[in-house]
XYZ file of N, CA, C and O in Angstrom:
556
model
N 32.845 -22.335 -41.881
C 31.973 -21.260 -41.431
C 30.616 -21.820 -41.008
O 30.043 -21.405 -40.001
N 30.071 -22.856 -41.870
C 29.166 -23.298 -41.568
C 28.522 -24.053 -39.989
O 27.420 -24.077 -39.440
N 29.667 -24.517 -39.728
C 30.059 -25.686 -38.420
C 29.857 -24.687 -37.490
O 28.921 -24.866 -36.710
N 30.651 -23.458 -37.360
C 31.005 -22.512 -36.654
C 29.505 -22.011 -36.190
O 29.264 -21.684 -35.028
N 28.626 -21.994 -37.141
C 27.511 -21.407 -36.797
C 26.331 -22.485 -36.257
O 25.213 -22.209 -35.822
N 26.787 -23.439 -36.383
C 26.167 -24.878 -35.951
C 26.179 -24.659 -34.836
O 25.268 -24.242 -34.121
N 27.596 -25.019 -34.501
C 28.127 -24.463 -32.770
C 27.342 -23.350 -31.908
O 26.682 -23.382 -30.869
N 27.726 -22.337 -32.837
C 26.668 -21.237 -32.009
C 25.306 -21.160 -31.784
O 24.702 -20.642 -30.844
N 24.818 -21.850 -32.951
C 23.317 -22.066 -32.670
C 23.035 -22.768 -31.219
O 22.513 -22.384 -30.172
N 23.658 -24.031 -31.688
C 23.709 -25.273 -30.124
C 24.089 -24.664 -28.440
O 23.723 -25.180 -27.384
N 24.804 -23.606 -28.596
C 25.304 -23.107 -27.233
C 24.372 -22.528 -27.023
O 23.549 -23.162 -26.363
N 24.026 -21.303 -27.364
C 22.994 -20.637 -27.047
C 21.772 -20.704 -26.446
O 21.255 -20.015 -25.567
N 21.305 -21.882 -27.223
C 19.700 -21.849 -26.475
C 19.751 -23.093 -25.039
O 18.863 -23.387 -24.239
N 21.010 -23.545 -25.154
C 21.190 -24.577 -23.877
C 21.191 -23.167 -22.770
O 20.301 -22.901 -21.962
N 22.293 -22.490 -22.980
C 22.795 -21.397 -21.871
C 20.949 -20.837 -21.613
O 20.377 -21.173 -20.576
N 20.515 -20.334 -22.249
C 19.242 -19.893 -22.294
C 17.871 -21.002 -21.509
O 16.930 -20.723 -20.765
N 18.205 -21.907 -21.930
C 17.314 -23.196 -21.350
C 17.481 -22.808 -19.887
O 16.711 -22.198 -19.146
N 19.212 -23.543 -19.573
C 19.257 -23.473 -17.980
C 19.075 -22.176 -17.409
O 19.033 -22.305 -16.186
N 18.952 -21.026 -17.744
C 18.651 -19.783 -17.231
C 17.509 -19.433 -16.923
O 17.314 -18.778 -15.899
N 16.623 -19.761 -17.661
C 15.103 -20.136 -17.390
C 14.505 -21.341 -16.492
O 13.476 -21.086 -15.866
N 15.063 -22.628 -16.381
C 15.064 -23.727 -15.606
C 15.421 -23.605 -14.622
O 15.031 -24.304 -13.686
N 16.332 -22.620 -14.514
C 17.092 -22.541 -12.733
C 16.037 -22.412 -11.616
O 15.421 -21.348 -11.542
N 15.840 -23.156 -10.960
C 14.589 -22.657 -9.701
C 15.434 -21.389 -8.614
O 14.715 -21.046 -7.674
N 16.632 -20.795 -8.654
C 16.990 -19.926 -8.300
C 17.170 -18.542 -9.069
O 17.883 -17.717 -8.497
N 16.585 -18.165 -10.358
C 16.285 -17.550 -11.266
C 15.125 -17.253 -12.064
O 14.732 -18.163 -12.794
N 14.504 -16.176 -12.072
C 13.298 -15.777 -12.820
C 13.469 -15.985 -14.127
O 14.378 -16.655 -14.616
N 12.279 -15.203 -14.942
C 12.693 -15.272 -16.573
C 13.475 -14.523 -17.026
O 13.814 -14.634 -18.204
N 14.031 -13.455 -16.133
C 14.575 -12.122 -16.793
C 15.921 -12.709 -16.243
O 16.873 -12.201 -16.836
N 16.354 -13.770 -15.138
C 17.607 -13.899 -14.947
C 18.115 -13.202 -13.385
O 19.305 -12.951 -13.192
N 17.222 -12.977 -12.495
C 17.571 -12.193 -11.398
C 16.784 -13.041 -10.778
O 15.695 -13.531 -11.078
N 17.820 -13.200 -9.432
C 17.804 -14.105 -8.399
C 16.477 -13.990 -7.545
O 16.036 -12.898 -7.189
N 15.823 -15.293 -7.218
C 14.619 -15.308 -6.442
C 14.801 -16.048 -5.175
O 15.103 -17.236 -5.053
N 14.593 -15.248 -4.325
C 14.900 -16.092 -2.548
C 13.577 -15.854 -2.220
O 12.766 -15.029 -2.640
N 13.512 -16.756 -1.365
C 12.472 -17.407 -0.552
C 12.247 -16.213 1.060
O 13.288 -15.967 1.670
N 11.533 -15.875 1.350
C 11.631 -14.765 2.252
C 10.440 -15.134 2.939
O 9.516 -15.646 2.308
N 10.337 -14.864 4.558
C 9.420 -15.013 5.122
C 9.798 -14.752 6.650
O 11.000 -14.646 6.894
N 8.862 -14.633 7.735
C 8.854 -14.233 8.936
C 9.364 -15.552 9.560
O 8.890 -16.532 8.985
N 9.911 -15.744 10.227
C 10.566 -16.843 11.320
C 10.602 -16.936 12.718
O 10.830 -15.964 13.437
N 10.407 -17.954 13.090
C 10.353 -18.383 14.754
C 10.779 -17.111 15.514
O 11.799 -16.601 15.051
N 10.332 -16.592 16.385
C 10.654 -15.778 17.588
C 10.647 -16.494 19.148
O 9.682 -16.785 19.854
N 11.648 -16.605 19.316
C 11.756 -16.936 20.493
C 11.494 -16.116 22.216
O 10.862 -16.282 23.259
N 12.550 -15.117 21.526
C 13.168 -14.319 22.596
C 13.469 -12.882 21.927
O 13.899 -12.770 20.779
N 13.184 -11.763 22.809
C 14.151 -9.947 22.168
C 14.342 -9.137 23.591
O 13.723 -9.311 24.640
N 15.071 -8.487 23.386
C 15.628 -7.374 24.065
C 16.026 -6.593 23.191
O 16.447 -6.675 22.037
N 15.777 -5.632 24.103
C 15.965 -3.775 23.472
C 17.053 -3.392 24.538
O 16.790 -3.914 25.621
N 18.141 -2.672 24.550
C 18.947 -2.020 25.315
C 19.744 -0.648 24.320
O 20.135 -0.613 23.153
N 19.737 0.217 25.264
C 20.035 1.339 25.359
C 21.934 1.029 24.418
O 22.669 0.044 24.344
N 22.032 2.502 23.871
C 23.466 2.214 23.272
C 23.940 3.312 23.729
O 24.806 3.227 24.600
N 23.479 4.704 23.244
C 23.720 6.342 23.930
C 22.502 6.767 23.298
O 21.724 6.218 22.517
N 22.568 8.363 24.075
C 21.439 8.980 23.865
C 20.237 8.225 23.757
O 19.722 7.656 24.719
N 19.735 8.211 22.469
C 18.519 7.782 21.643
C 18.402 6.295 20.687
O 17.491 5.751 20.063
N 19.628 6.033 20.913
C 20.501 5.204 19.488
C 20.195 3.636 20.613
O 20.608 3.599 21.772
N 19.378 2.424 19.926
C 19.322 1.382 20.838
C 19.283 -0.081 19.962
O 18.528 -0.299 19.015
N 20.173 -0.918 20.456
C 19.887 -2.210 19.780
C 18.842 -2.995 20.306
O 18.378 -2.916 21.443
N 18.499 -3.768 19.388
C 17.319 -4.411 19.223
C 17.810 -6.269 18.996
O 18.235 -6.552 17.875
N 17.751 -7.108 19.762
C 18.596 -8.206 19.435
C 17.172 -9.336 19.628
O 16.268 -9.170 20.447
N 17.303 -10.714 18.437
C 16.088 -11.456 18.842
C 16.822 -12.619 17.927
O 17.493 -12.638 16.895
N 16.220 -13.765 19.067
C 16.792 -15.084 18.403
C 15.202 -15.689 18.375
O 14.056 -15.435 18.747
N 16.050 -16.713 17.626
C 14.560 -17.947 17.984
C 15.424 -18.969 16.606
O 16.531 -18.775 16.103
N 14.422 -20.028 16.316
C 14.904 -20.924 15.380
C 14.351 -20.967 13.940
O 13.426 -20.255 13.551
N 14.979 -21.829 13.222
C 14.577 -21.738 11.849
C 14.693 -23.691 11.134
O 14.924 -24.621 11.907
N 14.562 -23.821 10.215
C 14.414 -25.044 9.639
C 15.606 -25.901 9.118
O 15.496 -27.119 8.971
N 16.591 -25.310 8.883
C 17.939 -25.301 8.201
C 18.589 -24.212 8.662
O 18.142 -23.106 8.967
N 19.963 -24.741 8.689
C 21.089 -23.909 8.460
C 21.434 -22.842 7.549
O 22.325 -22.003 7.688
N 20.085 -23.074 5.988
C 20.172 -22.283 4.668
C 19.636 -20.911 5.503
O 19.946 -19.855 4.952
N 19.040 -20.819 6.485
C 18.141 -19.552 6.535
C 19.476 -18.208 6.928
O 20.524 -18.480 7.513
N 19.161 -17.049 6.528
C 19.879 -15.882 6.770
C 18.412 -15.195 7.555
O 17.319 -15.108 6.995
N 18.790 -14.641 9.315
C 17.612 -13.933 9.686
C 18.246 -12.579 9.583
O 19.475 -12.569 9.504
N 17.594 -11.410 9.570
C 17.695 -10.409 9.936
C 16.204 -9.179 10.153
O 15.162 -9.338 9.516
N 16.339 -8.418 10.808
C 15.657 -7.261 11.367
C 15.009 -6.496 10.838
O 15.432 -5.402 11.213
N 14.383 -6.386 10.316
C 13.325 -5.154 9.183
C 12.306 -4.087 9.973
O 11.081 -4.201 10.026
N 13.106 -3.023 10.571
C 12.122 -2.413 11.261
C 10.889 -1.475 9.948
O 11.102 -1.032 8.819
N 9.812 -1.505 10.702
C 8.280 -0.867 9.789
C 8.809 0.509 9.584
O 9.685 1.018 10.284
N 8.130 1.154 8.428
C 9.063 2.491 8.134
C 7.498 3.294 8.803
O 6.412 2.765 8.566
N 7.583 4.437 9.535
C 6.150 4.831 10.188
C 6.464 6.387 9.865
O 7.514 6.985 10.099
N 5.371 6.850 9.313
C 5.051 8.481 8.560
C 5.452 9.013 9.748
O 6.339 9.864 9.686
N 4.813 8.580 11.311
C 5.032 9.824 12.062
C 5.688 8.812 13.600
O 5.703 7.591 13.752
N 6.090 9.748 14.392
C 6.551 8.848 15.519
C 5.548 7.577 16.109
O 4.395 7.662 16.531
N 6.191 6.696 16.011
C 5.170 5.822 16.581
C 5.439 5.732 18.215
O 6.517 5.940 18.771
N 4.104 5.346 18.882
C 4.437 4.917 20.487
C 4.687 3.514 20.225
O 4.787 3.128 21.389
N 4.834 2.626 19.613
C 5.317 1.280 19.294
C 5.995 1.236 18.080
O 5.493 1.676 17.046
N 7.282 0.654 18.143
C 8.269 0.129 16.893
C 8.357 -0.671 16.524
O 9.296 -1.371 16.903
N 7.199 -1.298 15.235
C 7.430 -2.513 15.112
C 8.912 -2.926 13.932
O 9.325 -2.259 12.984
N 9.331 -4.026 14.378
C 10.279 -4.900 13.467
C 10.289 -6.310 13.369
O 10.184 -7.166 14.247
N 10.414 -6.388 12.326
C 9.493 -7.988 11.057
C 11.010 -8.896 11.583
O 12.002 -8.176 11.470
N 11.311 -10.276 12.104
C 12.185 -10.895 12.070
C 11.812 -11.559 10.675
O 10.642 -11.933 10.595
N 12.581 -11.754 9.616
C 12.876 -12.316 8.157
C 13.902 -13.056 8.113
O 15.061 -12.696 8.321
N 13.460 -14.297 7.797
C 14.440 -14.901 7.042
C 14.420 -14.994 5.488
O 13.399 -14.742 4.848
N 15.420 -15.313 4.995
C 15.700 -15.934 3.510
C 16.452 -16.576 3.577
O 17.447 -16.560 4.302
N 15.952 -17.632 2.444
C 16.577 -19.017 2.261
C 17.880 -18.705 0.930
O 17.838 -18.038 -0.104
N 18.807 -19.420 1.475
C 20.290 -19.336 1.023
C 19.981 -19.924 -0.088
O 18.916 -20.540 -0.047
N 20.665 -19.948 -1.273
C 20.956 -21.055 -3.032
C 21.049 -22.254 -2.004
O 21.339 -22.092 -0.819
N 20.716 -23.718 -2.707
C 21.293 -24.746 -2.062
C 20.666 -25.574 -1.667
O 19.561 -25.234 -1.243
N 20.889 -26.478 -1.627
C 20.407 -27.756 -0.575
C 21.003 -28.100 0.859
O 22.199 -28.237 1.119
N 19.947 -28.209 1.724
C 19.941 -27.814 3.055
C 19.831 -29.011 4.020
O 19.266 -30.067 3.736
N 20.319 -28.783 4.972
C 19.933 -30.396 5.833
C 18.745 -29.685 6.708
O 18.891 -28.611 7.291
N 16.979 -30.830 6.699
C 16.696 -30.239 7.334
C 16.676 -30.097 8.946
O 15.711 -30.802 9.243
N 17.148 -29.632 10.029
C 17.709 -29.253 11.506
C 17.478 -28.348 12.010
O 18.114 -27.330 11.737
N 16.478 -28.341 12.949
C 16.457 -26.998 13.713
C 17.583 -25.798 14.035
O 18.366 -26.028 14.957
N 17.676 -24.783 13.459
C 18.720 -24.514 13.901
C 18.818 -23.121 14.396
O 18.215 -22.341 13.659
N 19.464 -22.498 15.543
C 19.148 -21.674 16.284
C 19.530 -19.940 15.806
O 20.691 -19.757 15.438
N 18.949 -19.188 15.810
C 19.579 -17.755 15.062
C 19.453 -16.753 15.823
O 18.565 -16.706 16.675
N 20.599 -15.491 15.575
C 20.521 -14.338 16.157
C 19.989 -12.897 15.651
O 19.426 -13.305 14.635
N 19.824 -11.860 15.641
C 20.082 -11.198 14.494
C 19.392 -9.687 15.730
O 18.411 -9.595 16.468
N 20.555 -8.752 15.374
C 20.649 -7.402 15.721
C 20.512 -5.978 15.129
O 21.211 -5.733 14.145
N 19.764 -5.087 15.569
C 19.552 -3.792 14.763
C 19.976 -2.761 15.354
O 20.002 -3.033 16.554
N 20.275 -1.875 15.205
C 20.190 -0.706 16.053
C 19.434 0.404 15.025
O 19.462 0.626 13.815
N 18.707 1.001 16.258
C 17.634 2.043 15.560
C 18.288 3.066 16.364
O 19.185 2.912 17.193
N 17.626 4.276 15.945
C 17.877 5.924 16.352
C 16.268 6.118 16.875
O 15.656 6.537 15.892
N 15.636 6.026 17.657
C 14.419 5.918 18.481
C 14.129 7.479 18.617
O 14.930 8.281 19.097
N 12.758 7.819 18.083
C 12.127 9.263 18.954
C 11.667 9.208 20.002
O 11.202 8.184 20.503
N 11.718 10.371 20.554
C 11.330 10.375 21.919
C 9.923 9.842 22.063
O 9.774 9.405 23.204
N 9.184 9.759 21.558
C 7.764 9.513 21.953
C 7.538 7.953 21.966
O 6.562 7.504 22.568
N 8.577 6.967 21.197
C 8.496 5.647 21.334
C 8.487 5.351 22.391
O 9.214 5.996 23.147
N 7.646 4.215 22.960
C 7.765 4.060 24.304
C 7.780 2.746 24.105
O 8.479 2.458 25.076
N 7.457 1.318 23.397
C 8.139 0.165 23.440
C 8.471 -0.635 21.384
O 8.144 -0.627 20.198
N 9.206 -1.082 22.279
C 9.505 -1.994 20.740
C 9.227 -3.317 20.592
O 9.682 -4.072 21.451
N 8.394 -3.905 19.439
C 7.541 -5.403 19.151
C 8.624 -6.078 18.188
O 9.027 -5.475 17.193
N 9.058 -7.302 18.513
C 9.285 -7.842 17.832
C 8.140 -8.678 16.935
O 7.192 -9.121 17.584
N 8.157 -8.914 15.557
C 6.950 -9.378 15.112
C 7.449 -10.997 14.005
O 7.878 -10.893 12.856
N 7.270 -12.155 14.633
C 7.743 -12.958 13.914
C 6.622 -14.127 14.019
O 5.433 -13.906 14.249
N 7.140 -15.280 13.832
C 5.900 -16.628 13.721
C 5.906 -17.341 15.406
O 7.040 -17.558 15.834
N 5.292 -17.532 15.903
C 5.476 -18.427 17.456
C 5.638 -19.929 17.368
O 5.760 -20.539 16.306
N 5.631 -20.370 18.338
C 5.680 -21.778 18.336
C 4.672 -22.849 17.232
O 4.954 -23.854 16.580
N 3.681 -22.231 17.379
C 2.192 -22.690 17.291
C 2.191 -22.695 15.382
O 1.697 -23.532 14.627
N 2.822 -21.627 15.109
C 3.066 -21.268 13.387
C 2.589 -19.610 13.059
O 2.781 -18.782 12.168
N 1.742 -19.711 14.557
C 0.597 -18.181 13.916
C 1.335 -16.930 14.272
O 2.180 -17.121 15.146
N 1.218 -15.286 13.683
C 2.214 -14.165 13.992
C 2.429 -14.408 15.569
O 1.559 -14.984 16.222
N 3.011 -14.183 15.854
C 3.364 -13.571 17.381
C 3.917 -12.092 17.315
O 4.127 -11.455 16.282
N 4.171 -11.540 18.998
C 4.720 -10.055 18.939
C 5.546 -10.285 20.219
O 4.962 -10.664 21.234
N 7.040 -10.048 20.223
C 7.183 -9.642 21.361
C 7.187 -8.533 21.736
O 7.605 -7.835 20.812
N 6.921 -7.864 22.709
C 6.955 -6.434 22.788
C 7.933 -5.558 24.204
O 7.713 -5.715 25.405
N 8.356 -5.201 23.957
C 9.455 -4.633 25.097
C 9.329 -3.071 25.170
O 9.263 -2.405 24.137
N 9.293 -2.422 26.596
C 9.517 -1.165 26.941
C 11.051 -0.625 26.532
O 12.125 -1.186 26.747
N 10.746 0.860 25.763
C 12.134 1.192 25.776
C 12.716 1.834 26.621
O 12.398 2.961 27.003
N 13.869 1.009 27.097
C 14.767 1.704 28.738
C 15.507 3.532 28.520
O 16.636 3.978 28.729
N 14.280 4.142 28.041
C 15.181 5.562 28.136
C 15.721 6.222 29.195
O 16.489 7.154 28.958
N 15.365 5.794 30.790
C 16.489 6.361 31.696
C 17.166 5.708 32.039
O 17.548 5.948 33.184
N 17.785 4.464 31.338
C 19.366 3.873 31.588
C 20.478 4.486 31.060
O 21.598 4.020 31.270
């Protein structure tokens, strides 16, 4: 009985150690990614039906680890500009570092009063950039 509890003592605070040590884990045990705005290259806005329009924007990132996607701004009242944040987050892992090229698509439900959409990410240079595009409502 004694041994038994030896054992358990010893497991425990290892499992506990690396749970706290993990650089992909907080103290409470829930996953921490790396998140941030990324290269903008390029966007287009095109029409889908009605009101309903995708939003598509590439540009590059540092690694292959990055996941981009689209975060449009949530706005109290119609905006005449739509902005949306290009984000990446960095994957668990070790990464090769390589430029590497990304896509990433939204589709929004647009009010009538929008009249263009910004993409909002980092430029060449490092500093925010915006792209900004008219929305094609009589196509």
């Amino acid at each position: 009985m004694k041994k038994l509890f030896v054992a358990a003592c010893s497991v425990v605070p290892v499992w506990v150690m690396l749970l706290m040590v993990s650089p992909l884990h907080d103290v409470a045990g829930h996953m921490v990614t790396k998140e941030k705005l990324v290269t903008v290259g390029e966007a287009s806005v095109e029409k889908v039906k009605d009101n309903r329009f995708r939003i598509t924007a590439r540009g590059f990132v540092g690694s292959p680890g990055w996941v981009v996607n689209l975060h449009p701004k949530i706005h109290d009242e119609p905006p005449r500009t739509w902005v949306i944040d290009a984000v990446g987050i960095l994957r668990p892992g070790f990464w090769i570092q390589v430029v590497t090229e990304w896509q990433s698509s939204a589709e929004l439900n647009l009010p009538p009063e929008t009249r263009e959409v910004s993409v909002r990410g980092l430029g060449e240079n490092g500093g925010i950039e915006t792209i900004t595009m008219s929305v094609p409502w009589g196509d």
